Each structure stands twice: as C-alpha cells, then as structure tokens.
Coordinates of C-alpha atoms in Angstrom, one line a residue:
M1 CA -3.8 -21.4 -9.0
V2 CA -3.0 -23.8 -5.8
V3 CA 0.6 -24.2 -7.0
R4 CA 1.0 -20.4 -7.0
W5 CA 0.0 -20.4 -3.1
R6 CA 2.2 -23.9 -2.3
A7 CA 5.4 -21.6 -3.9
L8 CA 4.4 -18.6 -2.2
A9 CA 3.9 -20.5 1.3
Y10 CA 7.5 -22.3 0.2
A11 CA 9.4 -19.3 -0.5
E12 CA 8.4 -17.6 2.9
K13 CA 9.2 -20.4 5.0
T14 CA 11.9 -22.2 3.6
L15 CA 13.6 -19.5 2.0
S16 CA 12.7 -16.7 4.2
V17 CA 11.6 -14.4 1.5
R18 CA 9.3 -11.4 2.0
R19 CA 7.2 -10.0 0.4
L20 CA 7.8 -12.7 -2.8
L21 CA 5.1 -10.8 -5.3
L22 CA 6.9 -8.0 -5.0
S23 CA 10.7 -9.3 -4.7
Q24 CA 12.7 -8.1 -7.7
E25 CA 14.2 -11.8 -7.7
L26 CA 10.4 -13.1 -8.7
R27 CA 10.4 -14.9 -12.4
T28 CA 7.2 -16.5 -13.9
H29 CA 7.4 -18.6 -17.2
G30 CA 4.8 -21.0 -18.6
G31 CA 2.9 -21.5 -15.4
M32 CA 6.2 -21.8 -13.1
V33 CA 6.7 -19.3 -10.5
L34 CA 10.6 -18.9 -10.0
L35 CA 13.1 -17.2 -8.3
D36 CA 16.2 -15.8 -9.1
R37 CA 18.5 -16.8 -5.9
Y38 CA 22.4 -16.6 -5.9
G39 CA 22.5 -16.9 -10.3
Q40 CA 20.2 -20.1 -10.2
L41 CA 16.4 -19.7 -10.6
I42 CA 14.4 -21.8 -7.9
D43 CA 11.1 -23.4 -9.3
L44 CA 8.7 -22.5 -6.3
S45 CA 6.3 -24.2 -7.6
A46 CA 7.8 -27.6 -8.2
S47 CA 9.0 -26.6 -3.9
G48 CA 12.8 -26.0 -4.9
Q49 CA 14.0 -27.6 -7.6
I50 CA 17.1 -25.7 -9.8
A51 CA 15.8 -24.5 -12.8
M52 CA 18.2 -23.4 -15.8
C53 CA 19.3 -19.8 -15.7
K54 CA 20.5 -19.6 -18.7
M55 CA 17.7 -20.0 -20.6
F56 CA 16.3 -16.6 -19.0
E57 CA 19.2 -14.6 -19.4
A58 CA 18.3 -12.7 -22.4
H59 CA 14.2 -12.2 -21.5
L60 CA 15.4 -10.6 -17.9
E61 CA 18.3 -8.8 -19.3
R62 CA 15.5 -6.9 -20.9
V63 CA 13.1 -5.6 -18.2
E64 CA 14.0 -1.9 -16.7
W65 CA 14.1 -1.6 -13.3
D66 CA 13.5 1.7 -10.9
E67 CA 15.6 2.7 -7.4
W68 CA 12.8 1.3 -5.7
H69 CA 13.7 -2.1 -7.0
F70 CA 10.2 -2.4 -9.5
P71 CA 9.8 -3.5 -12.9
V72 CA 9.1 0.0 -14.8
R73 CA 9.9 -0.9 -18.4
L74 CA 10.2 -3.9 -20.6
Y75 CA 11.6 -4.2 -23.9
P76 CA 10.2 -7.6 -26.0
F77 CA 11.8 -9.6 -28.2
T78 CA 10.5 -8.6 -31.8
S79 CA 12.0 -11.6 -34.1
S80 CA 14.3 -14.6 -33.2
H81 CA 17.0 -13.3 -35.9
A82 CA 17.2 -9.4 -34.4
P83 CA 20.8 -8.1 -33.5
E84 CA 21.9 -8.8 -30.0
G85 CA 21.2 -5.6 -28.1
R86 CA 18.4 -4.3 -30.0
R87 CA 15.2 -2.3 -28.3
P88 CA 13.8 -0.9 -30.3
I89 CA 9.9 -1.8 -28.6
A90 CA 9.3 -1.2 -25.3
I91 CA 6.2 -1.4 -23.0
D92 CA 6.8 1.2 -20.4
P93 CA 3.4 2.4 -18.6
N94 CA 4.3 5.8 -18.4
I95 CA 4.1 6.0 -22.3
T96 CA 1.1 5.6 -23.7
V97 CA -0.4 4.0 -20.8
G98 CA 1.8 1.0 -21.0
R99 CA 1.0 0.5 -25.3
P100 CA 3.8 -0.8 -26.4
V101 CA 5.9 1.8 -28.6
V102 CA 8.7 2.5 -30.9
V103 CA 11.4 3.6 -28.1
R104 CA 12.8 6.2 -30.2
M105 CA 10.2 8.5 -30.7
G106 CA 7.1 7.4 -28.6
I107 CA 5.3 6.1 -31.9
S108 CA 2.3 3.3 -31.0
T109 CA 3.3 -0.4 -33.0
H110 CA -0.5 -0.5 -32.4
A111 CA -1.0 2.6 -35.1
I112 CA 2.1 2.0 -37.3
A113 CA 0.6 -1.7 -38.0
Q114 CA -2.9 -0.3 -38.3
R115 CA -1.9 2.2 -40.9
I116 CA 0.6 -0.7 -42.9
H117 CA -2.5 -3.3 -43.2
A118 CA -4.2 0.2 -44.5
G119 CA -1.5 -0.4 -47.6
E120 CA 0.4 2.4 -46.8
S121 CA 4.0 1.3 -47.5
V122 CA 7.2 1.7 -45.3
A123 CA 9.1 4.3 -46.7
D124 CA 5.4 6.1 -46.1
L125 CA 5.4 5.8 -42.2
A126 CA 8.8 6.0 -41.9
L127 CA 9.1 9.4 -43.5
D128 CA 5.1 10.5 -41.3
Y129 CA 7.2 8.7 -38.2
D130 CA 10.8 10.3 -38.7
L131 CA 10.9 6.4 -37.8
T132 CA 13.7 4.6 -39.8
P133 CA 12.2 1.6 -42.6
P134 CA 14.0 -1.3 -40.0
E135 CA 11.7 0.5 -36.7
V136 CA 8.7 0.5 -38.7
E137 CA 9.5 -3.1 -39.6
E138 CA 9.7 -3.8 -36.1
A139 CA 7.0 -2.3 -34.8
V140 CA 4.7 -4.4 -37.6
L141 CA 6.6 -7.6 -36.1
Y142 CA 5.9 -6.7 -32.8
E143 CA 2.4 -6.1 -33.1
R144 CA 1.8 -9.4 -35.7
A145 CA 3.3 -11.7 -32.9
A146 CA 1.2 -10.4 -30.1

C-alpha cells in the first residue's frame, strides 16, 4: 500500500499528473503502478523507471474507452492460441452487471460453463444459444482460466 501512495505522490509532483487514478494513462501489472506517457510505460512504483511497453500493448488494445476517457469494456484473452484480433468474450458493466459474456449474443460465460460441466455437449449449447461451437469453447476456456 505504501508503494502505491509513493507512486501517486511521484506522478503528481514529478510528472504533474492530476487525478492519476482517473487517468486513461494509468496502468497496473503484477503490483506495479505504471503511467503510459509518450509511448513509454513509466513505473511509478519504482520512482519513474521506464518499463517495457511492448509487453503490454496487446492487453491494452483490448480495453474500450468511452468519450469521457473512462474504460467501459474489457475483452479478456481466452487462450494464448486465439487468432489475433478475436474478441469473443467481453466484460462490460452494462451487460449482466459486468459478468463475462459471449459478445455476439450476450450469453453469460458462467452459464455456458455450468452446462458443459453438467455434461451437455458443445454442439447442443451452440444450438440452444445460437452460438458457434468455437464461441462456446472460448466461453468455457475463459471460465476455467478465471
């Protein structure tokens, strides 16, 4: 907790960042507090050291922002083998109170995974929910990883 307060103080005093916790430039990873400034990630918890930007780019591109620069939707990775650009699962506070869903139909990933664990087939669920079998599989993968 002390590290986070130091990070806030550093951002405010040294980098002149106001309202850091509401900033679209704020990032976190593994307990680190980072600031995306001019294409570089500055590790605020390490008094401004530059972090590796490339390692976060793919993740940051999966956040959708609204016109007020607030994060409104997250498209989590479901598999390291998923094709580039695929976003079948979303977390959006305006859909099922922020529970993960299959984007195309708004079906809860939890509901799909429960039915698979109860012994139903991927093909049956795809038919019931008007999903493709890969969408059902992505939902189950997401729930198992979460």
